[in-house]
CSV table of C-alpha atoms and ligand atoms in Angstrom, one decimal:
chain,number,residue,atom,x,y,z
A,1,MET,CA,-12.3,-9.3,21.5
A,2,ARG,CA,-14.4,-12.3,20.4
A,3,VAL,CA,-15.1,-12.1,16.7
A,4,LEU,CA,-17.7,-14.1,14.9
A,5,VAL,CA,-16.3,-14.8,11.4
A,6,VAL,CA,-18.9,-15.7,8.7
A,7,SER,CA,-18.9,-16.1,5.0
A,8,ASP,CA,-21.1,-17.1,2.1
A,9,ILE,CA,-24.4,-16.6,3.9
A,10,HIS,CA,-26.1,-16.8,0.4
A,11,ALA,CA,-29.5,-15.5,1.4
A,12,ASN,CA,-30.1,-18.5,3.8
A,13,TYR,CA,-31.8,-16.8,6.7
A,14,PRO,CA,-32.4,-19.8,9.0
A,15,ALA,CA,-28.8,-20.9,8.7
A,16,PHE,CA,-27.6,-17.4,9.6
A,17,GLU,CA,-30.0,-17.1,12.5
A,18,SER,CA,-28.8,-20.4,13.9
A,19,VAL,CA,-25.1,-19.3,13.6
A,20,LEU,CA,-25.8,-16.1,15.5
A,21,LYS,CA,-27.6,-18.0,18.2
A,22,ASP,CA,-25.0,-20.7,18.5
A,23,ALA,CA,-22.0,-18.3,18.5
A,24,ASP,CA,-23.7,-16.5,21.4
A,25,GLY,CA,-21.8,-13.6,22.9
A,26,PHE,CA,-19.4,-12.0,20.4
A,27,ASP,CA,-18.1,-8.5,20.3
A,28,ALA,CA,-17.9,-8.1,16.5
A,29,VAL,CA,-18.9,-9.8,13.2
A,30,TRP,CA,-16.6,-10.0,10.3
A,31,CYS,CA,-18.2,-11.1,7.1
A,32,LEU,CA,-16.3,-12.3,4.1
A,33,GLY,CA,-18.9,-11.7,1.4
A,34,ASP,CA,-21.6,-13.4,-0.7
A,35,VAL,CA,-24.4,-12.3,1.7
A,36,VAL,CA,-26.8,-12.8,-1.3
A,37,GLY,CA,-27.0,-15.2,-4.2
A,38,TYR,CA,-28.5,-18.8,-4.5
A,39,GLY,CA,-30.9,-18.5,-1.5
A,40,PRO,CA,-34.4,-17.3,-1.1
A,41,ASP,CA,-34.0,-14.5,1.5
A,42,PRO,CA,-31.5,-11.9,0.5
A,43,ASN,CA,-33.1,-8.8,2.0
A,44,ALA,CA,-33.7,-10.5,5.4
A,45,CYS,CA,-30.1,-11.6,5.5
A,46,VAL,CA,-28.7,-8.2,4.6
A,47,GLU,CA,-30.9,-6.6,7.3
A,48,LEU,CA,-29.9,-9.1,10.0
A,49,LEU,CA,-26.3,-8.8,9.1
A,50,SER,CA,-26.4,-5.0,9.2
A,51,GLU,CA,-27.7,-5.1,12.7
A,52,GLN,CA,-24.7,-6.9,14.1
A,53,PRO,CA,-22.2,-5.3,16.5
A,54,ASN,CA,-19.0,-3.8,15.1
A,55,LEU,CA,-19.8,-5.3,11.7
A,56,VAL,CA,-17.1,-5.3,9.0
A,57,CYS,CA,-18.0,-6.9,5.6
A,58,VAL,CA,-16.4,-7.2,2.2
A,59,PRO,CA,-18.5,-8.1,-0.9
A,60,GLY,CA,-18.4,-11.4,-2.8
A,61,ASN,CA,-18.8,-12.1,-6.5
A,62,HIS,CA,-22.5,-12.8,-6.0
A,63,ASP,CA,-23.0,-9.5,-4.1
A,64,ILE,CA,-21.2,-7.5,-6.8
A,65,ALA,CA,-23.2,-9.2,-9.6
A,66,ALA,CA,-26.5,-8.7,-7.7
A,67,MET,CA,-25.7,-5.0,-7.6
A,68,GLY,CA,-25.4,-5.1,-11.4
A,69,ASP,CA,-21.7,-4.3,-11.3
A,70,MET,CA,-20.7,-7.5,-13.2
A,71,PRO,CA,-22.1,-9.1,-16.3
A,72,SER,CA,-24.4,-12.0,-15.4
A,73,GLU,CA,-22.7,-14.1,-18.1
A,74,SER,CA,-19.9,-14.5,-15.6
A,75,PHE,CA,-22.1,-17.1,-13.9
A,76,ASN,CA,-23.3,-20.5,-15.1
A,77,GLY,CA,-26.9,-21.4,-15.9
A,78,ASP,CA,-28.4,-22.0,-12.5
A,79,ALA,CA,-26.4,-19.4,-10.7
A,80,ARG,CA,-27.4,-16.9,-13.4
A,81,ARG,CA,-31.1,-17.7,-13.0
A,82,SER,CA,-30.8,-17.2,-9.3
A,83,LEU,CA,-28.8,-14.0,-9.8
A,84,LEU,CA,-31.4,-12.4,-12.1
A,85,TRP,CA,-34.0,-13.3,-9.4
A,86,GLN,CA,-31.9,-11.6,-6.7
A,87,GLN,CA,-31.6,-8.5,-8.8
A,88,ARG,CA,-35.4,-8.3,-9.0
A,89,VAL,CA,-36.1,-8.7,-5.3
A,90,LEU,CA,-33.2,-6.8,-3.7
A,91,SER,CA,-34.6,-3.7,-1.9
A,92,ALA,CA,-33.1,-0.2,-2.2
A,93,SER,CA,-31.7,-0.5,1.3
A,94,SER,CA,-30.1,-3.9,0.6
A,95,LEU,CA,-28.4,-2.4,-2.5
A,96,ASP,CA,-27.2,0.6,-0.5
A,97,PHE,CA,-25.6,-1.7,2.0
A,98,LEU,CA,-23.9,-3.8,-0.6
A,99,HIS,CA,-22.7,-0.7,-2.5
A,100,SER,CA,-21.1,0.6,0.7
A,101,LEU,CA,-18.7,-2.4,1.1
A,102,PRO,CA,-14.9,-2.1,0.3
A,103,HIS,CA,-13.4,-5.1,-1.6
A,104,GLN,CA,-10.5,-5.6,0.8
A,105,ILE,CA,-10.0,-4.5,4.3
A,106,GLU,CA,-6.9,-4.5,6.6
A,107,ILE,CA,-8.9,-4.6,9.7
A,108,THR,CA,-6.2,-4.6,12.3
A,109,GLU,CA,-2.4,-4.7,11.8
A,110,LYS,CA,-2.9,-8.5,12.1
A,111,VAL,CA,-5.8,-9.4,9.8
A,112,THR,CA,-6.8,-8.8,6.2
A,113,LEU,CA,-10.3,-9.7,5.0
A,114,VAL,CA,-11.2,-10.6,1.4
A,115,HIS,CA,-13.8,-12.7,-0.3
A,116,GLY,CA,-11.7,-14.8,-2.7
A,117,SER,CA,-8.0,-14.1,-2.3
A,118,PRO,CA,-5.7,-11.2,-1.6
A,119,ARG,CA,-4.4,-11.5,-5.2
A,120,ASP,CA,-8.0,-11.5,-6.6
A,121,PRO,CA,-10.4,-10.4,-3.9
A,122,VAL,CA,-13.5,-11.3,-6.0
A,123,TRP,CA,-12.8,-14.4,-8.0
A,124,GLU,CA,-9.8,-16.6,-7.0
A,125,TYR,CA,-10.5,-19.7,-5.0
A,126,ILE,CA,-7.8,-20.7,-2.5
A,127,LEU,CA,-8.3,-24.5,-2.5
A,128,ASN,CA,-4.8,-25.9,-2.3
A,129,THR,CA,-1.4,-25.2,-0.9
A,130,LEU,CA,-0.1,-23.9,-4.3
A,131,SER,CA,-2.7,-21.1,-4.6
A,132,ALA,CA,-2.2,-20.4,-0.8
A,133,ARG,CA,1.6,-20.1,-1.3
A,134,LEU,CA,1.2,-17.6,-4.1
A,135,ASN,CA,-1.2,-15.6,-2.0
A,136,PHE,CA,1.0,-15.4,1.1
A,137,LEU,CA,3.0,-12.9,-1.0
A,138,GLU,CA,0.0,-10.7,-1.6
A,139,PHE,CA,-0.9,-9.5,1.9
A,140,GLU,CA,1.1,-7.7,4.7
A,141,THR,CA,-0.7,-8.8,7.8
A,142,ASP,CA,-0.1,-12.1,9.8
A,143,TYR,CA,-3.5,-13.5,8.9
A,144,CYS,CA,-5.8,-13.3,5.9
A,145,PHE,CA,-9.4,-14.5,6.3
A,146,VAL,CA,-11.1,-15.6,3.0
A,147,GLY,CA,-14.4,-17.2,2.0
A,148,HIS,CA,-15.6,-18.1,-1.5
A,149,THR,CA,-14.7,-21.9,-1.6
A,150,HIS,CA,-17.4,-22.8,1.0
A,151,VAL,CA,-14.9,-25.2,2.5
A,152,PRO,CA,-13.5,-24.6,6.0
A,153,SER,CA,-9.7,-24.6,5.8
A,154,ILE,CA,-6.5,-23.4,7.4
A,155,PHE,CA,-3.4,-22.8,5.4
A,156,SER,CA,-0.3,-21.9,7.4
A,157,ILE,CA,3.2,-21.0,6.3
A,158,ASP,CA,6.3,-22.5,8.0
A,159,ALA,CA,8.7,-19.7,7.2
A,160,GLU,CA,11.8,-21.6,8.3
A,161,GLN,CA,11.1,-24.6,6.1
A,162,ASP,CA,9.5,-22.5,3.5
A,163,ARG,CA,6.5,-24.8,3.4
A,164,VAL,CA,2.7,-24.2,3.2
A,165,VAL,CA,0.6,-26.7,5.2
A,166,LEU,CA,-3.1,-27.4,5.0
A,167,ASP,CA,-4.7,-28.2,8.3
A,168,ILE,CA,-8.0,-29.9,8.7
A,169,PRO,CA,-10.2,-27.7,11.0
A,170,ARG,CA,-11.4,-29.5,14.1
A,171,ILE,CA,-14.9,-28.4,15.1
A,172,GLY,CA,-15.0,-26.8,18.5
A,173,MET,CA,-11.2,-27.0,19.0
A,174,PRO,CA,-9.6,-23.6,19.2
A,175,LEU,CA,-6.4,-23.6,17.2
A,176,GLN,CA,-3.5,-21.4,18.4
A,177,LEU,CA,-2.3,-19.3,15.5
A,178,ASN,CA,1.5,-19.2,15.7
A,179,GLN,CA,2.4,-18.8,12.0
A,180,ARG,CA,1.1,-16.6,9.2
A,181,ALA,CA,-2.1,-18.2,8.0
A,182,ILE,CA,-4.9,-18.0,5.5
A,183,LEU,CA,-8.1,-19.0,7.2
A,184,ASN,CA,-11.6,-19.9,5.8
A,185,PRO,CA,-14.5,-20.3,8.1
A,186,GLY,CA,-16.6,-22.2,5.5
A,187,SER,CA,-20.0,-21.2,4.4
A,188,VAL,CA,-23.0,-20.3,6.5
A,189,GLY,CA,-25.7,-20.8,3.9
A,190,GLN,CA,-24.3,-23.3,1.4
A,191,PRO,CA,-21.6,-25.6,2.8
A,192,ARG,CA,-19.7,-27.7,0.1
A,193,ASP,CA,-17.7,-30.1,2.2
A,194,ARG,CA,-20.4,-32.8,2.5
A,195,ASP,CA,-21.4,-31.5,5.9
A,196,PRO,CA,-24.7,-29.7,5.5
A,197,ARG,CA,-24.5,-27.9,8.8
A,198,ALA,CA,-23.9,-24.1,8.7
A,199,ALA,CA,-20.2,-23.3,9.3
A,200,TYR,CA,-18.5,-20.4,11.0
A,201,ALA,CA,-15.5,-19.6,13.1
A,202,ILE,CA,-14.7,-17.6,16.3
A,203,PHE,CA,-11.5,-15.6,16.3
A,204,ASP,CA,-10.1,-14.3,19.5
A,205,THR,CA,-8.1,-11.1,18.8
A,206,GLU,CA,-6.1,-11.3,22.1
A,207,ALA,CA,-5.5,-15.0,22.5
A,208,LEU,CA,-5.0,-15.4,18.7
A,209,THR,CA,-7.1,-18.5,18.4
A,210,TRP,CA,-9.3,-19.7,15.6
A,211,GLU,CA,-12.2,-22.0,16.5
A,212,PRO,CA,-14.1,-23.7,13.7
A,213,GLN,CA,-17.8,-24.4,14.4
A,214,ARG,CA,-20.8,-26.1,12.8
A,215,VAL,CA,-24.5,-25.8,13.7
A,216,GLU,CA,-27.6,-27.5,12.4
A,217,TYR,CA,-30.5,-25.5,11.1
A,218,ASP,CA,-33.9,-26.1,9.5
A,219,ILE,CA,-32.8,-27.1,6.0
A,220,GLU,CA,-36.2,-28.2,4.9
A,221,SER,CA,-37.8,-24.7,5.5
A,222,VAL,CA,-35.1,-23.2,3.2
A,223,GLN,CA,-35.7,-25.8,0.6
A,224,ALA,CA,-39.4,-25.0,0.7
A,225,ARG,CA,-38.7,-21.3,0.3
A,226,ILE,CA,-36.4,-22.0,-2.7
A,227,ARG,CA,-39.2,-23.9,-4.4
A,228,GLU,CA,-41.8,-21.3,-3.5
A,229,ALA,CA,-39.6,-18.6,-5.2
A,230,ARG,CA,-39.1,-21.0,-8.2
A,231,LEU,CA,-35.3,-20.8,-7.8
A,232,PRO,CA,-33.3,-23.7,-9.3
A,233,GLU,CA,-34.2,-27.1,-7.7
A,234,ARG,CA,-30.4,-27.9,-7.6
A,235,HIS,CA,-29.9,-25.1,-5.1
A,236,ALA,CA,-32.5,-26.8,-2.8
A,237,LEU,CA,-31.1,-30.3,-3.2
A,238,ARG,CA,-27.5,-29.4,-2.5
A,239,LEU,CA,-28.3,-27.9,0.9
A,240,GLY,CA,-29.5,-31.3,2.1
A,241,GLU,CA,-26.2,-32.9,1.3
A,242,GLY,CA,-23.7,-30.1,1.6
A,243,TRP,CA,-22.2,-29.9,-2.0
B,301,ZN,ZN1,-20.2,-18.1,-2.3
């Protein structure tokens, strides 16, 4: 089965549409949360996501906050302003969808899905080998797919040498997964690795390969929608540069 793995769509509809088109021909979509937050089109993104084949999705911190299940004080100034806006515009059916999501899923005997980390599915960022090492103890499957950092990354554990290694994902190069690994596809709607293109990955459940991908989308149209909605200017600017 060819699985499209996406995360942190963040209400960026053109980015999500481009990813779906570029990934072309997948059997399932696994989404690692933060469907809403920051961007101008939360309802359209939820709707498009919910139409995808064999969809599995966990909620992110922004999704949980947008549902009102977390104090908005947990977010900084700009993120909070955007959050209150999301709460105002989210439709009843979007809220129903978000409410239906479980925080952590063991999707096959091989893969666990969470937003942040297996240790703290909502908030922890796995950014370095130290936090990856601690988290390898917290899930049972061979692989754990995470989002939240908005940075594509691959942490694998070399059990013999008892070492955790961070690999740089190479775009379009399927990586054979031989060891236990924590994998992050990067962010569809708000990349933070200085590459403004939307990020995603293709996971092949039989071949056990992970293929990191990037695709361009119409950033200016999203920036215009952010300004139209009077969302923070910072959230428009960062899309152009990928931070
Ligand atoms: Zn996010």
